Amino acid sequence: MKTERSHELFSRAQALMPGGVNSPVRAFKSVGGEPFFATRAEGAYLFDVDGNRYIDYIGSWGPMIAGHAHPQVLAAVERTMRDGLSFGVPNALEVTMAEAITRIAPSCEMVRMVNSGTEATLSAIRVARGATGRTRIVKFEGCYHGHGDSFLVKAGSGVMTLGLPNSPGVPAALADLTLTLPFNDFDAATALFDDVGDTIAGLIIEPIVGNANCILPRDGYLQHLRALCTRHGAVLIFDEVMTGFRVALGGAQQRYGVTPDLTTFGKIIGGGMPVGAYGGKRELMAQVAPSGPIYQAGTLSGNPVAMAAGLATLALIEAPGFHDALERSTHALCDGLEAAARDAGVAFHTVRAPGMFGLYFREGPVETFDDAKASDTGRFNRFFHAMLERGVYLAPSAFEAGFLSSAHADAEIAATITAAREAFAIAKAG
Ligand code: KE4
């Protein structure tokens, strides 16, 4: 596989940007080797500077649920940008976006647009702290909520990928206000709330964990956390930056029938442009400036071009049957990979949710962070590179989820499984 031009670009990049990238997980640190540099993307495919084509199971880490460069999204961007790129005053598309989010996720009576998932989660815990007057937050080991100081405690995604227990630069006084729980452990959650529940401002969770590989909530677990937060007056925050609009149109809260007090969004609602959002109960959101004292702001929040890209993407995924089809293709992919692994005699397990999946080189089930960590990362890394050489781009970390789009059709899934048959043998050989 030709990699000369990517190599040359990466050499230049490393002298100019930390690790040669603008986001750590892109650097291939945990899987080894060097990242490829993309030139363009279309549908289910990425193309790199050396002329290689990949079936893309990352989709820019979630936004590209309708496939890359969808004509309707591009047309909306082109149409909108001709009237100006940013106004710094309200524009009608912000209202349309707020109407769409509050309609699709009715737990959000009010919403505020921001520019990233990190901004959304930072703001949500500030609202929880401001509204309750309490200071402690609860997060879950392995969950990632962006790079806000309070979240870089036993976090997942790139923090875990790089094996960073917690990040330097986060004052201990602040980190001490973040309590962590093991995901899917009912008793640990009950014990913590019984002990200090009345000091907890908010609990933030990925309702389906997508940043420690992929882990589903056990039956009743989200309901259990809902009851604990209600009983102790803590704000329940669903971080749906990844799951929102993906695992169901209304996200994990619709799929599991649990209503959070606040929800954070990102990725899909920007359609590839920088967008995040947070929203929830009116009594909480009304406390955000300028209607209330809890401050949060952003120069480009609600940017018309970003709103146009997000709204065009939401219009595509609201099509009847969109998520059913996405769920079917996710199962087809994972069933095929598991069959290929069985034929190769490799211990392998997949965790699935509509449009997202986790690959584990171990027998199932995988229901906790410790289960996820017991996967054979050496085999994953060899599998990753064998698949890349065969034109399939998986998450460059054993601790990330993969993503499908509506552009991943039978042909792409069949080609992926064909590549996997060889890649499993290579992974096993060591
Ligand atoms: P951003 O600030 O990266 O837009 O969103 C942070 C975030 C918040 N919450 C959840 C559940 C998330 O998954 C993320 C970001 N996801 C990672 C992928 N694991 C983004 C990829 C990256 O860091 O480059």
PDB file of N, CA and C in Angstrom, residues 367-417:
ATOM      1  N   GLU A 367     -19.695  -6.426  29.614  1.00  0.00           N
ATOM      2  CA  GLU A 367     -20.729  -5.584  30.250  1.00  0.00           C
ATOM      3  C   GLU A 367     -20.131  -4.532  31.182  1.00  0.00           C
ATOM      4  N   THR A 368     -18.824  -4.601  31.408  1.00  0.00           N
ATOM      5  CA  THR A 368     -18.186  -3.623  32.295  1.00  0.00           C
ATOM      6  C   THR A 368     -16.892  -3.132  31.666  1.00  0.00           C
ATOM      7  N   PHE A 369     -16.365  -2.078  32.261  1.00  0.00           N
ATOM      8  CA  PHE A 369     -15.109  -1.504  31.787  1.00  0.00           C
ATOM      9  C   PHE A 369     -13.978  -2.516  31.954  1.00  0.00           C
ATOM     10  N   ASP A 370     -14.010  -3.279  33.054  1.00  0.00           N
ATOM     11  CA  ASP A 370     -12.989  -4.318  33.242  1.00  0.00           C
ATOM     12  C   ASP A 370     -13.100  -5.392  32.168  1.00  0.00           C
ATOM     13  N   ASP A 371     -14.331  -5.754  31.794  1.00  0.00           N
ATOM     14  CA  ASP A 371     -14.507  -6.716  30.698  1.00  0.00           C
ATOM     15  C   ASP A 371     -13.850  -6.169  29.424  1.00  0.00           C
ATOM     16  N   ALA A 372     -14.085  -4.880  29.161  1.00  0.00           N
ATOM     17  CA  ALA A 372     -13.565  -4.259  27.925  1.00  0.00           C
ATOM     18  C   ALA A 372     -12.039  -4.246  27.936  1.00  0.00           C
ATOM     19  N   LYS A 373     -11.466  -3.984  29.095  1.00  0.00           N
ATOM     20  CA  LYS A 373     -10.004  -3.891  29.195  1.00  0.00           C
ATOM     21  C   LYS A 373      -9.335  -5.256  29.027  1.00  0.00           C
ATOM     22  N   ALA A 374     -10.114  -6.331  29.189  1.00  0.00           N
ATOM     23  CA  ALA A 374      -9.530  -7.682  29.092  1.00  0.00           C
ATOM     24  C   ALA A 374      -9.441  -8.162  27.648  1.00  0.00           C
ATOM     25  N   SER A 375      -9.818  -7.301  26.704  1.00  0.00           N
ATOM     26  CA  SER A 375      -9.698  -7.673  25.281  1.00  0.00           C
ATOM     27  C   SER A 375      -8.221  -7.720  24.893  1.00  0.00           C
ATOM     28  N   ASP A 376      -7.882  -8.604  23.945  1.00  0.00           N
ATOM     29  CA  ASP A 376      -6.490  -8.764  23.506  1.00  0.00           C
ATOM     30  C   ASP A 376      -6.148  -7.622  22.550  1.00  0.00           C
ATOM     31  N   THR A 377      -5.561  -6.565  23.075  1.00  0.00           N
ATOM     32  CA  THR A 377      -5.298  -5.377  22.242  1.00  0.00           C
ATOM     33  C   THR A 377      -4.215  -5.652  21.198  1.00  0.00           C
ATOM     34  N   GLY A 378      -3.331  -6.600  21.484  1.00  0.00           N
ATOM     35  CA  GLY A 378      -2.307  -6.951  20.487  1.00  0.00           C
ATOM     36  C   GLY A 378      -2.956  -7.519  19.241  1.00  0.00           C
ATOM     37  N   ARG A 379      -3.943  -8.426  19.455  1.00  0.00           N
ATOM     38  CA  ARG A 379      -4.651  -8.982  18.297  1.00  0.00           C
ATOM     39  C   ARG A 379      -5.465  -7.886  17.606  1.00  0.00           C
ATOM     40  N   PHE A 380      -6.077  -7.000  18.403  1.00  0.00           N
ATOM     41  CA  PHE A 380      -6.849  -5.915  17.766  1.00  0.00           C
ATOM     42  C   PHE A 380      -5.926  -5.084  16.865  1.00  0.00           C
ATOM     43  N   ASN A 381      -4.775  -4.724  17.387  1.00  0.00           N
ATOM     44  CA  ASN A 381      -3.872  -3.854  16.616  1.00  0.00           C
ATOM     45  C   ASN A 381      -3.428  -4.529  15.313  1.00  0.00           C
ATOM     46  N   ARG A 382      -3.137  -5.836  15.376  1.00  0.00           N
ATOM     47  CA  ARG A 382      -2.747  -6.541  14.145  1.00  0.00           C
ATOM     48  C   ARG A 382      -3.953  -6.601  13.193  1.00  0.00           C
ATOM     49  N   PHE A 383      -5.133  -6.816  13.753  1.00  0.00           N
ATOM     50  CA  PHE A 383      -6.357  -6.859  12.917  1.00  0.00           C
ATOM     51  C   PHE A 383      -6.589  -5.498  12.265  1.00  0.00           C
ATOM     52  N   PHE A 384      -6.409  -4.436  13.063  1.00  0.00           N
ATOM     53  CA  PHE A 384      -6.606  -3.080  12.539  1.00  0.00           C
ATOM     54  C   PHE A 384      -5.745  -2.843  11.295  1.00  0.00           C
ATOM     55  N   HIS A 385      -4.466  -3.166  11.400  1.00  0.00           N
ATOM     56  CA  HIS A 385      -3.567  -2.898  10.264  1.00  0.00           C
ATOM     57  C   HIS A 385      -3.848  -3.832   9.093  1.00  0.00           C
ATOM     58  N   ALA A 386      -4.195  -5.064   9.380  1.00  0.00           N
ATOM     59  CA  ALA A 386      -4.508  -5.989   8.274  1.00  0.00           C
ATOM     60  C   ALA A 386      -5.749  -5.511   7.530  1.00  0.00           C
ATOM     61  N   MET A 387      -6.707  -4.980   8.269  1.00  0.00           N
ATOM     62  CA  MET A 387      -7.918  -4.447   7.620  1.00  0.00           C
ATOM     63  C   MET A 387      -7.586  -3.170   6.856  1.00  0.00           C
ATOM     64  N   LEU A 388      -6.747  -2.313   7.440  1.00  0.00           N
ATOM     65  CA  LEU A 388      -6.386  -1.064   6.745  1.00  0.00           C
ATOM     66  C   LEU A 388      -5.722  -1.377   5.415  1.00  0.00           C
ATOM     67  N   GLU A 389      -4.824  -2.365   5.426  1.00  0.00           N
ATOM     68  CA  GLU A 389      -4.134  -2.733   4.176  1.00  0.00           C
ATOM     69  C   GLU A 389      -5.100  -3.318   3.147  1.00  0.00           C
ATOM     70  N   ARG A 390      -6.242  -3.789   3.636  1.00  0.00           N
ATOM     71  CA  ARG A 390      -7.258  -4.328   2.716  1.00  0.00           C
ATOM     72  C   ARG A 390      -8.401  -3.340   2.449  1.00  0.00           C
ATOM     73  N   GLY A 391      -8.125  -2.059   2.800  1.00  0.00           N
ATOM     74  CA  GLY A 391      -9.078  -1.013   2.426  1.00  0.00           C
ATOM     75  C   GLY A 391     -10.247  -0.834   3.369  1.00  0.00           C
ATOM     76  N   VAL A 392     -10.038  -1.208   4.641  1.00  0.00           N
ATOM     77  CA  VAL A 392     -11.105  -1.013   5.634  1.00  0.00           C
ATOM     78  C   VAL A 392     -10.534  -0.243   6.822  1.00  0.00           C
ATOM     79  N   TYR A 393     -11.109   0.913   7.118  1.00  0.00           N
ATOM     80  CA  TYR A 393     -10.600   1.769   8.202  1.00  0.00           C
ATOM     81  C   TYR A 393     -11.497   1.613   9.414  1.00  0.00           C
ATOM     82  N   LEU A 394     -10.930   0.966  10.451  1.00  0.00           N
ATOM     83  CA  LEU A 394     -11.615   0.810  11.736  1.00  0.00           C
ATOM     84  C   LEU A 394     -11.064   1.845  12.709  1.00  0.00           C
ATOM     85  N   ALA A 395     -11.680   1.963  13.883  1.00  0.00           N
ATOM     86  CA  ALA A 395     -11.174   2.903  14.889  1.00  0.00           C
ATOM     87  C   ALA A 395      -9.722   2.544  15.225  1.00  0.00           C
ATOM     88  N   PRO A 396      -8.815   3.533  15.182  1.00  0.00           N
ATOM     89  CA  PRO A 396      -7.390   3.263  15.459  1.00  0.00           C
ATOM     90  C   PRO A 396      -7.122   3.150  16.958  1.00  0.00           C
ATOM     91  N   SER A 397      -7.991   2.438  17.651  1.00  0.00           N
ATOM     92  CA  SER A 397      -7.810   2.201  19.081  1.00  0.00           C
ATOM     93  C   SER A 397      -8.765   1.096  19.514  1.00  0.00           C
ATOM     94  N   ALA A 398      -8.270   0.220  20.389  1.00  0.00           N
ATOM     95  CA  ALA A 398      -9.133  -0.853  20.917  1.00  0.00           C
ATOM     96  C   ALA A 398     -10.156  -0.284  21.895  1.00  0.00           C
ATOM     97  N   PHE A 399     -10.051   1.004  22.200  1.00  0.00           N
ATOM     98  CA  PHE A 399     -10.965   1.618  23.174  1.00  0.00           C
ATOM     99  C   PHE A 399     -11.825   2.702  22.538  1.00  0.00           C
ATOM    100  N   GLU A 400     -12.243   2.423  21.309  1.00  0.00           N
ATOM    101  CA  GLU A 400     -13.188   3.320  20.628  1.00  0.00           C
ATOM    102  C   GLU A 400     -14.269   2.463  19.994  1.00  0.00           C
ATOM    103  N   ALA A 401     -15.429   3.053  19.767  1.00  0.00           N
ATOM    104  CA  ALA A 401     -16.496   2.376  19.030  1.00  0.00           C
ATOM    105  C   ALA A 401     -16.332   2.664  17.547  1.00  0.00           C
ATOM    106  N   GLY A 402     -16.978   1.831  16.731  1.00  0.00           N
ATOM    107  CA  GLY A 402     -17.030   2.071  15.287  1.00  0.00           C
ATOM    108  C   GLY A 402     -18.425   2.549  14.916  1.00  0.00           C
ATOM    109  N   PHE A 403     -18.536   3.127  13.733  1.00  0.00           N
ATOM    110  CA  PHE A 403     -19.799   3.745  13.320  1.00  0.00           C
ATOM    111  C   PHE A 403     -20.170   3.365  11.890  1.00  0.00           C
ATOM    112  N   LEU A 404     -21.454   3.126  11.678  1.00  0.00           N
ATOM    113  CA  LEU A 404     -21.962   2.904  10.324  1.00  0.00           C
ATOM    114  C   LEU A 404     -22.813   4.095   9.910  1.00  0.00           C
ATOM    115  N   SER A 405     -22.976   4.228   8.603  1.00  0.00           N
ATOM    116  CA  SER A 405     -23.865   5.255   8.061  1.00  0.00           C
ATOM    117  C   SER A 405     -24.865   4.570   7.127  1.00  0.00           C
ATOM    118  N   SER A 406     -25.810   5.376   6.664  1.00  0.00           N
ATOM    119  CA  SER A 406     -26.787   4.831   5.699  1.00  0.00           C
ATOM    120  C   SER A 406     -26.115   4.539   4.362  1.00  0.00           C
ATOM    121  N   ALA A 407     -24.885   5.015   4.198  1.00  0.00           N
ATOM    122  CA  ALA A 407     -24.158   4.765   2.942  1.00  0.00           C
ATOM    123  C   ALA A 407     -23.440   3.423   2.971  1.00  0.00           C
ATOM    124  N   HIS A 408     -23.380   2.754   4.115  1.00  0.00           N
ATOM    125  CA  HIS A 408     -22.753   1.419   4.211  1.00  0.00           C
ATOM    126  C   HIS A 408     -23.789   0.399   3.752  1.00  0.00           C
ATOM    127  N   ALA A 409     -23.695   0.029   2.477  1.00  0.00           N
ATOM    128  CA  ALA A 409     -24.686  -0.893   1.901  1.00  0.00           C
ATOM    129  C   ALA A 409     -24.160  -2.329   1.947  1.00  0.00           C
ATOM    130  N   ASP A 410     -24.918  -3.262   1.391  1.00  0.00           N
ATOM    131  CA  ASP A 410     -24.523  -4.678   1.412  1.00  0.00           C
ATOM    132  C   ASP A 410     -23.126  -4.881   0.815  1.00  0.00           C
ATOM    133  N   ALA A 411     -22.814  -4.121  -0.229  1.00  0.00           N
ATOM    134  CA  ALA A 411     -21.522  -4.309  -0.908  1.00  0.00           C
ATOM    135  C   ALA A 411     -20.372  -3.968   0.032  1.00  0.00           C
ATOM    136  N   GLU A 412     -20.525  -2.875   0.789  1.00  0.00           N
ATOM    137  CA  GLU A 412     -19.451  -2.470   1.709  1.00  0.00           C
ATOM    138  C   GLU A 412     -19.317  -3.474   2.839  1.00  0.00           C
ATOM    139  N   ILE A 413     -20.443  -3.969   3.315  1.00  0.00           N
ATOM    140  CA  ILE A 413     -20.384  -4.927   4.431  1.00  0.00           C
ATOM    141  C   ILE A 413     -19.792  -6.252   3.958  1.00  0.00           C
ATOM    142  N   ALA A 414     -20.165  -6.684   2.779  1.00  0.00           N
ATOM    143  CA  ALA A 414     -19.596  -7.927   2.232  1.00  0.00           C
ATOM    144  C   ALA A 414     -18.089  -7.784   2.032  1.00  0.00           C
ATOM    145  N   ALA A 415     -17.654  -6.658   1.509  1.00  0.00           N
ATOM    146  CA  ALA A 415     -16.209  -6.432   1.278  1.00  0.00           C
ATOM    147  C   ALA A 415     -15.468  -6.405   2.607  1.00  0.00           C
ATOM    148  N   THR A 416     -16.107  -5.838   3.631  1.00  0.00           N
ATOM    149  CA  THR A 416     -15.470  -5.778   4.955  1.00  0.00           C
ATOM    150  C   THR A 416     -15.269  -7.178   5.528  1.00  0.00           C
ATOM    151  N   ILE A 417     -16.292  -8.011   5.388  1.00  0.00           N
ATOM    152  CA  ILE A 417     -16.213  -9.375   5.934  1.00  0.00           C
ATOM    153  C   ILE A 417     -15.194 -10.210   5.154  1.00  0.00           C
TER     154      ILE A 417
END
